[in-house]
XYZ file of C-alpha atoms in Angstrom:
759
model
C 66.426 -8.999 -131.265
C 63.761 -10.568 -133.447
C 63.239 -14.267 -133.981
C 60.317 -16.623 -134.422
C 58.911 -15.519 -131.083
C 59.226 -11.871 -132.076
C 61.368 -10.706 -129.174
C 64.522 -11.932 -127.439
C 65.043 -11.169 -123.754
C 67.209 -8.210 -122.853
C 69.317 -7.653 -119.735
C 70.280 -4.232 -118.416
C 71.923 -2.778 -115.313
C 70.397 0.172 -113.519
C 72.376 2.046 -110.901
C 71.595 4.836 -108.498
C 73.787 7.920 -108.941
C 74.017 10.303 -106.018
C 73.527 13.336 -108.281
C 71.504 12.083 -111.263
C 69.355 9.486 -109.493
C 68.479 6.119 -111.117
C 70.007 5.625 -114.550
C 70.686 2.841 -117.056
C 74.362 1.828 -117.124
C 74.698 -1.185 -119.485
C 72.685 -3.235 -121.996
C 73.148 -6.884 -122.942
C 71.559 -8.637 -125.937
C 71.498 -5.578 -128.214
C 73.722 -4.321 -130.974
C 76.701 -2.214 -130.044
C 75.892 1.443 -129.715
C 72.118 0.967 -129.470
C 70.038 2.018 -126.482
C 66.566 0.424 -126.320
C 65.513 2.886 -123.599
C 65.919 5.769 -126.025
C 64.616 3.910 -129.052
C 61.426 2.748 -127.317
C 60.957 5.827 -125.190
C 61.438 4.162 -121.799
C 62.414 7.155 -119.685
C 60.756 5.633 -116.616
C 62.656 2.339 -116.833
C 65.231 3.284 -114.104
C 62.425 4.338 -111.727
C 60.559 1.076 -112.360
C 63.695 -0.995 -111.773
C 64.569 0.751 -108.476
C 61.264 1.015 -106.652
C 60.483 3.401 -103.817
C 61.670 1.861 -100.580
C 63.976 -0.704 -102.169
C 66.890 0.766 -100.207
C 65.263 -0.466 -96.997
C 65.822 -4.146 -97.857
C 68.843 -6.217 -98.790
C 67.115 -7.701 -101.836
C 63.870 -6.747 -103.547
C 62.117 -7.485 -106.855
C 60.067 -5.226 -109.062
C 57.679 -6.164 -111.918
C 56.520 -3.678 -114.546
C 55.251 -3.333 -118.110
C 56.762 -1.460 -121.111
C 55.562 -0.433 -124.539
C 57.478 -1.782 -127.518
C 56.794 -0.633 -131.077
C 58.375 -2.045 -134.224
C 57.960 0.483 -137.080
C 59.373 -1.973 -139.604
C 56.615 -4.513 -138.988
C 54.054 -1.935 -137.916
C 53.388 -3.842 -134.682
C 53.269 -2.935 -131.021
C 53.336 -5.277 -128.073
C 53.647 -5.067 -124.317
C 56.908 -6.083 -122.693
C 57.363 -7.219 -119.121
C 60.309 -6.417 -116.933
C 61.577 -7.951 -113.722
C 64.421 -6.415 -111.724
C 66.447 -7.626 -108.768
C 67.920 -4.797 -106.702
C 70.602 -5.162 -104.051
C 72.928 -2.877 -102.104
C 76.266 -3.192 -100.361
C 78.750 -1.130 -98.357
C 80.933 1.037 -100.621
C 83.984 0.337 -98.445
C 83.855 -3.320 -99.477
C 84.414 -2.570 -103.161
C 87.737 -3.672 -104.599
C 87.732 -0.993 -107.285
C 85.725 1.928 -105.977
C 84.813 4.389 -108.751
C 85.388 8.078 -108.184
C 81.685 8.928 -108.546
C 80.728 6.656 -105.628
C 80.464 9.162 -102.812
C 77.827 7.539 -100.632
C 78.390 4.857 -98.024
C 76.267 2.304 -99.923
C 76.036 1.260 -103.541
C 72.641 0.260 -104.966
C 72.175 -1.434 -108.326
C 69.562 -3.553 -110.094
C 69.824 -6.236 -112.767
C 66.796 -6.123 -115.086
C 65.395 -8.744 -117.478
C 62.914 -7.644 -120.160
C 60.812 -10.261 -121.975
C 57.581 -10.386 -123.977
C 55.652 -12.736 -121.655
C 55.256 -13.006 -117.882
C 54.614 -16.747 -118.013
C 58.167 -17.677 -117.049
C 58.663 -15.018 -114.384
C 58.919 -17.661 -111.690
C 61.845 -19.401 -113.393
C 63.518 -16.141 -114.403
C 63.189 -14.775 -110.882
C 65.166 -17.649 -109.337
C 67.979 -17.342 -111.882
C 68.067 -13.551 -111.617
C 68.419 -13.694 -107.831
C 71.422 -16.025 -107.996
C 73.153 -14.043 -110.743
C 72.703 -10.722 -108.943
C 74.012 -12.153 -105.658
C 77.068 -13.613 -107.425
C 77.775 -10.326 -109.200
C 77.664 -8.400 -105.921
C 79.860 -11.038 -104.266
C 82.653 -10.169 -106.730
C 82.831 -6.671 -105.166
C 83.855 -5.393 -108.583
C 81.012 -3.987 -110.683
C 83.302 -3.477 -113.675
C 83.412 -7.264 -114.203
C 80.259 -7.907 -116.269
C 81.033 -11.348 -117.679
C 78.511 -13.094 -115.421
C 75.717 -10.768 -116.603
C 76.582 -11.368 -120.250
C 76.475 -15.144 -119.892
C 73.182 -14.898 -118.030
C 71.556 -13.117 -120.972
C 72.856 -15.730 -123.395
C 71.403 -18.541 -121.284
C 67.982 -16.877 -121.344
C 68.043 -16.748 -125.147
C 68.881 -20.456 -125.350
C 66.032 -21.297 -122.971
C 63.544 -19.424 -125.160
C 64.830 -21.036 -128.350
C 64.368 -24.462 -126.775
C 60.726 -23.612 -126.066
C 60.943 -24.123 -122.291
C 59.142 -20.855 -121.600
C 56.075 -21.486 -123.773
C 54.170 -23.461 -121.140
C 51.985 -22.025 -118.412
C 54.219 -21.787 -115.410
C 52.938 -20.320 -112.174
C 56.117 -20.732 -110.159
C 56.422 -18.026 -107.548
C 52.778 -16.853 -107.717
C 51.503 -17.087 -104.108
C 47.909 -18.048 -104.816
C 47.433 -19.927 -101.542
C 48.747 -16.952 -99.593
C 46.364 -14.694 -101.478
C 43.338 -16.755 -100.362
C 44.749 -17.256 -96.882
C 45.135 -13.494 -96.360
C 41.882 -12.249 -97.909
C 39.628 -15.294 -97.437
C 36.102 -14.615 -98.803
C 37.225 -11.224 -100.137
C 39.265 -13.110 -102.729
C 36.040 -13.732 -104.640
C 35.131 -10.046 -104.211
C 38.408 -9.033 -105.872
C 37.974 -11.649 -108.607
C 34.504 -10.406 -109.548
C 35.722 -6.814 -109.173
C 38.443 -7.176 -111.809
C 35.831 -8.552 -114.236
C 33.916 -5.291 -113.827
C 37.067 -3.394 -114.927
C 37.191 -0.621 -112.296
C 40.258 1.351 -111.228
C 41.993 -0.986 -108.803
C 44.925 0.286 -106.764
C 47.131 -2.057 -104.707
C 49.423 -0.746 -101.999
C 52.207 -2.477 -100.044
C 55.532 -1.622 -98.444
C 57.405 -4.446 -100.191
C 57.410 -4.259 -103.957
C 57.646 -8.004 -104.616
C 54.587 -8.777 -102.489
C 52.714 -5.948 -104.202
C 53.394 -7.283 -107.700
C 52.892 -10.984 -107.026
C 49.463 -10.452 -105.475
C 48.318 -8.776 -108.689
C 49.686 -11.628 -110.778
C 47.894 -14.080 -108.461
C 44.608 -12.299 -109.075
C 44.782 -12.166 -112.862
C 46.079 -15.747 -113.043
C 42.655 -16.893 -111.775
C 41.275 -16.044 -115.202
C 42.320 -19.009 -117.388
C 44.715 -18.060 -120.199
C 44.976 -14.366 -119.322
C 48.748 -14.448 -118.623
C 49.316 -15.439 -122.260
C 47.069 -12.640 -123.561
C 48.498 -9.472 -122.048
C 49.839 -7.975 -125.249
C 47.700 -4.826 -124.850
C 48.118 -4.218 -121.115
C 50.974 -1.659 -121.350
C 49.005 0.999 -123.245
C 45.304 1.924 -122.875
C 45.120 2.842 -126.566
C 46.019 -0.605 -127.867
C 43.417 -3.102 -129.046
C 45.460 -5.733 -130.835
C 43.884 -8.705 -129.055
C 40.354 -7.904 -130.177
C 41.431 -7.231 -133.743
C 42.996 -10.641 -134.015
C 40.152 -12.504 -132.326
C 37.758 -14.810 -134.252
C 34.779 -16.838 -133.123
C 35.530 -20.554 -132.659
C 33.650 -22.833 -135.000
C 34.606 -26.186 -133.567
C 34.924 -27.746 -130.158
C 36.887 -30.685 -128.862
C 35.555 -31.443 -125.422
C 38.573 -33.636 -124.667
C 40.876 -30.677 -125.193
C 40.806 -28.206 -122.298
C 42.263 -25.335 -124.341
C 39.659 -25.902 -127.055
C 36.877 -25.820 -124.464
C 38.168 -22.618 -122.871
C 38.541 -20.945 -126.246
C 35.028 -21.943 -127.307
C 33.616 -20.564 -124.017
C 35.217 -17.167 -124.743
C 38.159 -17.365 -122.338
C 40.240 -15.571 -121.457
C 38.069 -12.567 -120.716
C 40.131 -9.631 -121.944
C 40.036 -7.135 -119.091
C 43.043 -5.204 -120.464
C 41.671 -4.210 -123.851
C 41.071 -0.689 -125.066
C 41.104 1.712 -122.140
C 42.709 -0.824 -119.797
C 46.154 -0.754 -118.176
C 48.161 -3.200 -116.117
C 51.139 -1.956 -114.103
C 52.234 -4.253 -111.270
C 54.595 -1.508 -110.089
C 53.724 2.015 -111.139
C 56.036 4.842 -110.049
C 54.753 8.310 -109.257
C 56.158 9.565 -112.568
C 53.454 7.487 -114.330
C 50.478 9.064 -112.568
C 49.720 11.181 -115.619
C 48.874 7.996 -117.513
C 46.438 6.957 -114.766
C 44.761 10.359 -114.852
C 44.469 10.383 -118.650
C 40.961 10.417 -120.100
C 41.750 7.428 -122.339
C 42.495 5.264 -119.274
C 39.140 3.789 -118.255
C 40.270 0.986 -115.997
C 43.479 -0.432 -114.614
C 45.107 -2.702 -112.076
C 48.219 -1.002 -110.726
C 50.369 -1.087 -107.622
C 52.450 1.412 -105.698
C 54.759 1.446 -102.696
C 54.472 5.196 -102.180
C 52.057 6.220 -99.428
C 51.250 9.495 -101.230
C 48.716 7.621 -103.323
C 46.848 6.633 -100.156
C 46.097 10.281 -99.573
C 44.629 10.609 -103.089
C 42.849 7.295 -103.289
C 39.518 8.894 -104.186
C 41.097 10.383 -107.284
C 43.111 7.412 -108.489
C 41.033 4.409 -107.453
C 37.541 2.967 -107.211
C 38.803 0.281 -104.877
C 41.970 0.318 -102.757
C 43.593 -2.918 -101.585
C 46.045 -2.370 -98.736
C 48.212 -5.473 -98.487
C 49.952 -4.291 -95.322
C 46.668 -4.038 -93.413
C 44.859 -6.700 -95.486
C 41.932 -4.358 -95.987
C 39.754 -3.443 -98.969
C 38.284 0.032 -99.290
C 35.616 0.523 -101.965
C 35.151 4.206 -102.682
C 32.468 3.792 -105.420
C 28.932 3.247 -104.096
C 27.702 1.545 -107.257
C 30.653 -0.802 -107.177
C 30.037 -1.623 -103.527
C 26.460 -2.753 -104.172
C 27.502 -4.822 -107.184
C 30.222 -6.661 -105.262
C 27.904 -7.918 -102.518
C 28.240 -11.701 -102.467
C 25.163 -13.882 -102.758
C 24.445 -16.828 -100.471
C 25.735 -19.287 -103.077
C 28.869 -17.203 -103.659
C 29.621 -17.072 -99.968
C 29.056 -20.805 -99.580
C 31.440 -21.511 -102.453
C 34.282 -19.253 -101.315
C 33.884 -20.409 -97.699
C 34.420 -23.987 -98.818
C 37.540 -22.990 -100.748
C 38.900 -20.890 -97.908
C 38.316 -23.651 -95.381
C 40.157 -26.114 -97.603
C 43.173 -23.827 -97.737
C 43.038 -23.233 -93.994
C 42.898 -26.957 -93.236
C 45.972 -27.644 -95.368
C 47.961 -24.551 -94.364
C 51.620 -24.944 -93.500
C 53.482 -21.924 -92.107
C 56.835 -23.441 -93.006
C 55.810 -23.898 -96.672
C 52.760 -21.756 -97.530
C 52.773 -22.671 -101.226
C 52.154 -26.377 -100.619
C 49.481 -28.230 -98.577
C 50.734 -29.791 -95.377
C 49.366 -33.205 -96.415
C 51.072 -33.039 -99.846
C 47.687 -33.783 -101.401
C 45.665 -32.294 -104.211
C 43.010 -30.674 -102.022
C 44.077 -27.145 -101.209
C 46.872 -27.012 -103.781
C 47.235 -24.148 -106.234
C 46.135 -26.366 -109.127
C 43.005 -27.285 -107.158
C 42.276 -23.606 -106.519
C 42.693 -22.670 -110.192
C 40.368 -25.443 -111.326
C 37.751 -24.327 -108.773
C 37.851 -20.785 -110.145
C 37.754 -22.108 -113.684
C 34.619 -24.117 -112.879
C 33.073 -21.082 -111.205
C 33.832 -18.857 -114.187
C 32.453 -21.345 -116.717
C 29.253 -21.679 -114.684
C 29.027 -17.887 -114.519
C 29.388 -17.502 -118.275
C 26.867 -20.215 -118.990
C 24.339 -18.781 -116.497
C 24.620 -15.292 -117.989
C 24.125 -16.698 -121.474
C 21.009 -18.503 -120.257
C 19.863 -15.287 -118.586
C 20.056 -13.535 -121.961
C 18.251 -16.463 -123.573
C 15.413 -16.185 -121.058
C 14.928 -12.526 -121.842
C 14.829 -13.164 -125.573
C 12.436 -16.142 -125.360
C 10.025 -15.241 -122.600
C 7.017 -16.110 -124.826
C 8.409 -19.459 -125.932
C 8.465 -21.914 -122.989
C 9.633 -24.747 -125.236
C 13.028 -23.067 -125.635
C 13.717 -23.240 -121.884
C 15.670 -26.007 -120.195
C 13.417 -28.396 -118.341
C 15.890 -29.199 -115.575
C 16.700 -25.542 -114.771
C 14.274 -23.633 -112.633
C 14.141 -19.871 -112.913
C 17.137 -17.686 -113.691
C 20.418 -19.291 -112.479
C 22.324 -16.015 -112.931
C 20.613 -14.670 -109.809
C 22.796 -17.012 -107.745
C 25.778 -14.896 -108.808
C 24.133 -11.611 -107.837
C 21.698 -9.732 -110.015
C 23.462 -6.393 -109.533
C 26.810 -7.845 -110.460
C 25.435 -9.505 -113.609
C 23.879 -6.253 -114.772
C 27.131 -4.368 -114.113
C 29.231 -6.966 -115.910
C 27.043 -6.831 -118.982
C 28.008 -3.152 -119.349
C 31.778 -3.734 -119.420
C 34.116 -3.854 -122.409
C 35.284 -7.384 -121.770
C 31.664 -8.627 -121.789
C 31.077 -6.965 -125.132
C 34.080 -8.780 -126.574
C 32.918 -12.013 -124.952
C 29.366 -11.702 -126.234
C 30.561 -10.823 -129.735
C 32.896 -13.786 -130.201
C 30.983 -16.571 -128.439
C 27.958 -18.708 -129.247
C 24.611 -17.785 -127.751
C 23.937 -21.338 -126.526
C 26.967 -21.910 -124.343
C 24.594 -23.202 -121.664
C 24.237 -26.331 -123.773
C 27.953 -27.053 -123.252
C 28.246 -26.170 -119.566
C 25.270 -26.489 -117.239
C 23.998 -23.023 -116.226
C 24.036 -23.589 -112.507
C 26.014 -22.150 -109.656
C 28.523 -24.652 -108.216
C 26.960 -24.131 -104.764
C 23.402 -23.264 -105.759
C 20.700 -23.322 -103.125
C 19.163 -21.219 -100.421
C 20.560 -20.391 -97.020
C 20.831 -23.433 -94.780
C 21.796 -24.112 -91.167
C 25.145 -25.381 -92.376
C 25.841 -22.034 -94.053
C 25.092 -20.170 -90.840
C 27.219 -22.509 -88.762
C 30.083 -22.277 -91.223
C 29.955 -18.481 -91.285
C 29.825 -18.278 -87.498
C 32.783 -20.624 -87.230
C 34.763 -18.554 -89.705
C 33.916 -15.306 -87.962
C 34.978 -16.766 -84.632
C 38.205 -18.040 -86.154
C 38.867 -14.614 -87.657
C 38.741 -13.133 -84.162
C 41.844 -15.187 -83.264
C 40.576 -15.717 -79.733
C 43.166 -18.385 -79.004
C 46.001 -16.060 -79.917
C 44.489 -13.242 -77.896
C 43.909 -15.515 -74.907
C 47.449 -16.804 -75.133
C 48.734 -13.257 -75.284
C 46.523 -12.320 -72.365
C 47.744 -15.327 -70.394
C 51.335 -14.392 -71.050
C 50.738 -10.792 -69.996
C 48.789 -11.907 -66.926
C 51.519 -14.381 -66.023
C 54.148 -11.677 -66.310
C 52.107 -9.307 -64.153
C 51.508 -12.024 -61.563
C 55.183 -12.899 -61.485
C 56.101 -9.236 -61.097
C 53.506 -8.744 -58.373
C 54.600 -11.867 -56.567
C 58.162 -10.682 -56.686
C 57.199 -7.264 -55.313
C 55.078 -8.791 -52.541
C 57.853 -11.200 -51.653
C 60.334 -8.340 -51.529
C 58.003 -6.290 -49.310
C 57.395 -9.228 -46.967
C 61.091 -9.947 -46.761
C 61.741 -6.301 -45.963
C 59.054 -6.283 -43.256
C 60.367 -9.532 -41.808
C 63.895 -8.125 -41.785
C 62.633 -5.051 -39.922
C 60.829 -7.253 -37.402
C 63.927 -9.354 -36.896
C 66.011 -6.221 -36.413
C 63.478 -4.932 -33.864
C 63.505 -8.253 -32.049
C 67.266 -8.262 -31.996
C 67.315 -4.735 -30.575
C 64.779 -5.688 -27.906
C 66.738 -8.827 -27.062
C 69.910 -6.790 -26.611
C 68.101 -4.295 -24.376
C 66.653 -7.154 -22.328
C 70.087 -8.691 -21.971
C 71.449 -5.360 -20.766
C 68.611 -5.095 -18.240
C 69.205 -8.672 -17.086
C 72.913 -8.038 -16.639
C 72.136 -4.885 -14.631
C 69.647 -6.803 -12.463
C 72.136 -9.639 -11.924
C 74.807 -7.117 -10.897
C 72.459 -5.466 -8.373
C 71.357 -8.867 -7.080
C 74.973 -9.924 -6.586
C 75.653 -6.724 -4.629
C 72.595 -7.295 -2.425
C 73.592 -10.930 -1.854
C 77.115 -9.923 -0.808
C 75.755 -7.406 1.711
C 73.325 -9.991 3.117
C 76.140 -12.555 3.488
C 78.337 -10.092 5.395
C 75.539 -9.175 7.862
C 73.832 -12.535 8.379
C 75.606 -15.885 8.127
C 72.260 -17.620 7.814
C 71.699 -16.023 4.363
C 74.985 -17.182 2.878
C 75.087 -19.163 -0.351
C 75.250 -22.919 -0.247
C 78.632 -24.523 -0.972
C 77.342 -26.196 -4.098
C 76.316 -22.879 -5.710
C 78.629 -20.993 -8.024
C 78.987 -17.260 -8.397
C 76.530 -15.309 -10.524
C 79.315 -14.061 -12.757
C 79.845 -17.534 -14.173
C 76.250 -18.739 -14.175
C 73.689 -15.970 -14.690
C 70.436 -16.339 -12.823
C 66.987 -16.477 -14.305
C 65.895 -13.291 -16.101
C 62.785 -12.836 -13.875
C 64.704 -12.990 -10.488
C 64.684 -9.222 -10.042
C 60.921 -9.173 -10.596
C 60.444 -11.885 -7.936
C 62.658 -9.979 -5.509
C 60.676 -6.783 -6.077
C 57.440 -8.680 -5.438
C 58.819 -10.217 -2.234
C 60.048 -6.820 -1.016
C 56.558 -5.409 -1.493
C 55.160 -8.442 0.368
C 57.520 -7.852 3.304
C 56.478 -4.212 3.505
C 52.790 -5.175 3.498
C 53.446 -7.833 6.172
C 55.233 -5.258 8.378
C 52.381 -2.810 7.912
C 49.950 -5.592 8.740
C 51.646 -6.444 12.040
C 52.047 -2.741 12.861
C 48.323 -2.226 12.341
C 47.632 -5.096 14.716
C 49.983 -3.513 17.300
C 48.328 -0.126 16.888
C 44.942 -1.709 17.337
C 46.062 -3.465 20.526
C 47.605 -0.257 21.870
C 44.427 1.683 21.163
C 42.451 -1.052 22.859
C 44.653 -0.919 25.968
C 44.467 2.870 26.092
C 40.718 2.734 25.803
C 40.442 0.270 28.711
C 42.982 2.254 30.778
C 41.131 5.520 30.197
C 37.924 3.880 31.357
C 39.598 2.761 34.581
C 41.105 6.193 35.245
C 37.775 7.900 34.765
C 36.182 5.611 37.349
C 38.935 6.309 39.901
C 38.688 10.042 39.313
C 35.013 10.010 39.964
C 35.554 8.185 43.262
C 38.233 10.628 44.445
C 36.170 13.642 43.564
C 33.241 12.413 45.556
C 35.427 11.865 48.651
C 38.060 14.553 48.631
C 37.225 17.336 46.153
C 38.105 18.040 42.557
C 41.874 18.491 41.861
C 42.786 18.735 38.158
C 46.447 18.479 38.764
C 46.111 15.332 40.744
C 43.853 13.838 38.112
C 46.282 14.623 35.363
C 49.268 13.190 37.181
C 47.390 10.071 38.084
C 46.408 9.529 34.405
C 49.957 10.107 33.207
C 51.623 7.910 35.791
C 49.262 5.005 35.516
C 51.210 1.910 34.550
C 49.836 -0.997 32.594
C 50.353 -3.342 35.448
C 48.393 -1.249 37.902
C 45.409 -0.679 35.584
C 42.358 -2.833 35.388
C 43.322 -3.966 31.757
C 46.450 -6.143 31.792
C 48.118 -8.285 29.123
C 46.814 -11.362 30.802
C 43.275 -10.189 30.341
C 43.875 -9.034 26.686
C 45.519 -12.259 25.606
C 42.371 -13.954 24.425
C 41.654 -11.061 22.045
C 45.052 -9.839 20.809
C 47.928 -12.129 21.576
C 45.967 -15.260 20.832
C 44.961 -13.942 17.417
C 48.478 -12.637 16.812
C 50.089 -15.957 17.730
C 47.629 -17.842 15.531
C 48.368 -15.529 12.574
C 52.160 -15.770 13.165
C 52.116 -19.542 13.450
C 50.025 -19.806 10.250
C 52.481 -17.618 8.318
C 55.498 -19.498 9.654
C 53.902 -22.813 8.744
C 53.296 -21.682 5.157
C 56.819 -20.358 4.845
C 58.262 -23.646 6.131
C 56.279 -25.562 3.507
C 57.454 -23.195 0.756
C 61.093 -23.310 1.789
C 61.255 -27.075 2.197
C 64.463 -28.529 0.648
C 67.776 -26.758 0.286
C 66.530 -23.457 1.631
C 64.786 -24.869 4.708
C 67.739 -24.385 7.016
C 68.241 -20.793 5.976
C 64.555 -20.092 6.545
C 64.569 -21.764 9.983
C 67.553 -19.777 11.135
C 66.082 -16.564 9.901
C 62.482 -17.002 11.078
C 62.694 -18.460 14.592
C 60.175 -17.335 17.201
C 62.845 -15.293 18.857
C 63.614 -13.317 15.682
C 60.196 -13.179 14.053
C 57.289 -13.787 16.417
C 58.965 -12.355 19.514
C 60.001 -9.226 17.679
C 56.503 -8.758 16.458
C 55.061 -9.336 19.900
C 57.600 -7.015 21.471
C 56.761 -4.388 18.944
C 53.073 -4.740 19.691
C 53.664 -4.695 23.448
C 55.941 -1.667 23.327
C 53.517 0.189 21.147
C 50.637 -0.806 23.411
C 52.250 0.215 26.668
C 52.814 3.869 25.945
C 52.621 5.202 22.413
C 53.288 8.740 23.459
C 56.628 7.833 25.088
C 59.675 8.681 22.865
C 61.734 5.847 24.313
C 58.968 3.354 23.646
C 58.583 4.634 20.096
C 62.322 4.236 19.439
C 62.267 0.708 20.815
C 59.289 -0.160 18.633
C 61.041 1.204 15.555
C 64.149 -0.836 16.339
C 62.114 -3.993 16.726
C 60.270 -3.237 13.498
C 63.577 -2.727 11.629
C 64.912 -5.995 13.016
C 61.869 -7.935 11.787
C 62.191 -6.307 8.340
C 65.834 -7.301 8.091
C 65.001 -10.868 9.076
C 62.354 -11.065 6.362
C 64.653 -9.328 3.820
C 67.343 -11.937 4.472
C 64.862 -14.580 3.464
C 63.770 -12.571 0.418
C 67.368 -12.050 -0.768
C 68.002 -15.788 -0.723
C 69.321 -16.988 -4.160
C 67.014 -19.963 -4.116
C 64.690 -19.404 -7.087
C 62.196 -22.037 -5.918
C 61.934 -20.438 -2.497
C 61.387 -17.037 -4.056
C 58.541 -18.360 -6.153
C 56.989 -20.048 -3.112
C 57.189 -16.838 -1.084
C 55.517 -14.966 -3.944
C 52.636 -17.467 -3.975
C 52.253 -17.241 -0.199
C 52.364 -13.471 -0.420
C 49.420 -13.550 -2.808
C 47.380 -15.695 -0.421
C 48.293 -13.565 2.588
C 47.383 -10.426 0.676
C 43.903 -11.747 -0.016
C 43.360 -12.464 3.699
C 44.872 -9.103 4.658
C 42.478 -7.188 2.445
C 39.484 -8.707 4.236
C 40.864 -8.257 7.740
C 42.241 -4.775 7.020
C 38.748 -3.578 6.212
C 37.483 -4.822 9.606
C 40.567 -3.400 11.350
C 40.100 0.017 9.785
C 36.481 0.157 10.843
C 37.332 -0.888 14.450
C 40.261 1.562 14.700
C 38.130 4.439 13.467
C 35.449 3.642 16.031
C 38.002 3.410 18.856
C 39.576 6.738 17.891
C 36.207 8.464 17.798
C 35.267 7.013 21.197
C 38.642 8.047 22.723
C 38.353 11.523 21.265
C 34.913 11.874 22.801
C 36.119 10.716 26.178
C 39.054 13.154 26.162
C 36.764 15.992 25.300
C 34.445 15.109 28.152
C 37.428 14.829 30.536
C 38.707 18.253 29.624
C 35.250 19.705 30.053
C 35.047 18.179 33.478
């Protein structure tokens, strides 16, 4: 396994047994019969290769660290492992082993190397090899795994893995997710607290930690002590630089004391740490660490196992140590610097390819971000060195820099500087670096200066953008649109239902009206047939068709009812006139009889019988009041009223119905009947024969008027209705006068009769 590099990569297969759990199955790159897991005491290797929750995904990657000791050379180094785990349906296997009892088979291919620099390249190859091995559906065929291990050895011998390679480290995503808190985490790791990362996906969990430590220049190549808190090999092999080549970047970084060794004695780095390794975290020798876990049980014990908890699922940072919280407060210059960097990443963000700027330029790229952090760190180191120089030479103003005002380390936060000066990595840095580093790099914050309006505007803009108002408004618009569409649909359905009910009601009413119209037409046809059989003058015209073929107007029955009521009122009107004339005649006759009775009594004595017979046998012709004398008051008014009514009826029935009206309303059948009725009623109302004759005449006049009313001429019916309205108005006025006169006559007659009986 040993060569010039010291360690050759190993490949192993870890499988999950239903009874024994995760276990190592095969090794590649070792001598036959040897088991590195037993030799190096790696009992937790299977649990690191198959992380908690890996069964929930088709493919997942895990990164971890291992201790490797070589007793022959008396050396110990940290090894780094990367595993690719997959699973498949057991029914798809060509050769299914007898110990496979579950429905799925889960295995992981693991690569173990001495440096994490080439993890990006190894990860891509490992993914393809694992997928091809699973595609064979025969896990007993291991030839592809063997050739993969041999190719890794050739790559290392060619020196292709010696360069700094950051392939696969999502630095842009790290800044995009945590924004200004990226600088908080960067300064936090320099203080060497207990940092615990949590995420559901193991690959995301591990790569975020590698992104953080890669911001410290050269640290990925100096992790030989990170697997064990008791190791201190890096510090023992460190010497102070005595020369500087400013044209050489590595020489400059080395002279400035980089990388800062945050994983020295008491430090631990475990990108994925299973629960079985919690005893190492709780050990008294473990002072600080950066570890990650996918098990939520650690969230419940975060106060015990962490000073700061970074939840990648929620993108939140929870600082449990009060002293650490005050030290990590960003200064105005710090916030201005990280806001500029965050805004640059945001402006060049591409969702389709997060690792590369959308303009394919240098601004916002991962190389740009690393150089910005490198500049920040160099300025920090130089400012702290000048801060120490100020304290040591307070009484010697000539030793101060003329172009630097005050203490530039305050721009980085006074509390943080004091806390950093108490850490182990600062002690190593101060011991192996020159005291006048501020002469090499200017001791000034990259964004030095007080708070300006631009800082406030930039912070407000970032805070507003963090609210994601556009996304929330869009979501609200979508929800509101859905609710409006649903409400509109419900309202439309309700209106359609109401309209359907209204239409059904209208249809029912229309059918009822049609039934009523058909019933009215049938009754009208029956009445018309009876009128035709009794009076030829009311027969239908030859050009009219039967009502069965051509239905009449729907309102004909209403007009007929109105005309019938008009005929009844007209008959009552004429009867009232006849009664009034009869009462008038009787009043005049009674007056004449009383005068004759008085004359007879004065000449020949008082004979009641004779007086009674004379009153009862008095004829109209022999009395002093005769029709000739009453004509100016009764018949003249009656004739004038009759002629007026007949004239109006002739005007209304002009046209096709004029002949029918003329034949039905001649003076002999209308006016004469009325006059005869009045005369008969006026002659002797008390006579039964006269009353019967008057009733016959009245019936005859009603039939004559009914024959006109039953005429099928719709125009004539409407005209008669209009005339009836006018006549009714005149009748109401005259009926009031008639009632008053009749009442007075009756009272006068009653008084006269009473006086006659008394006499």
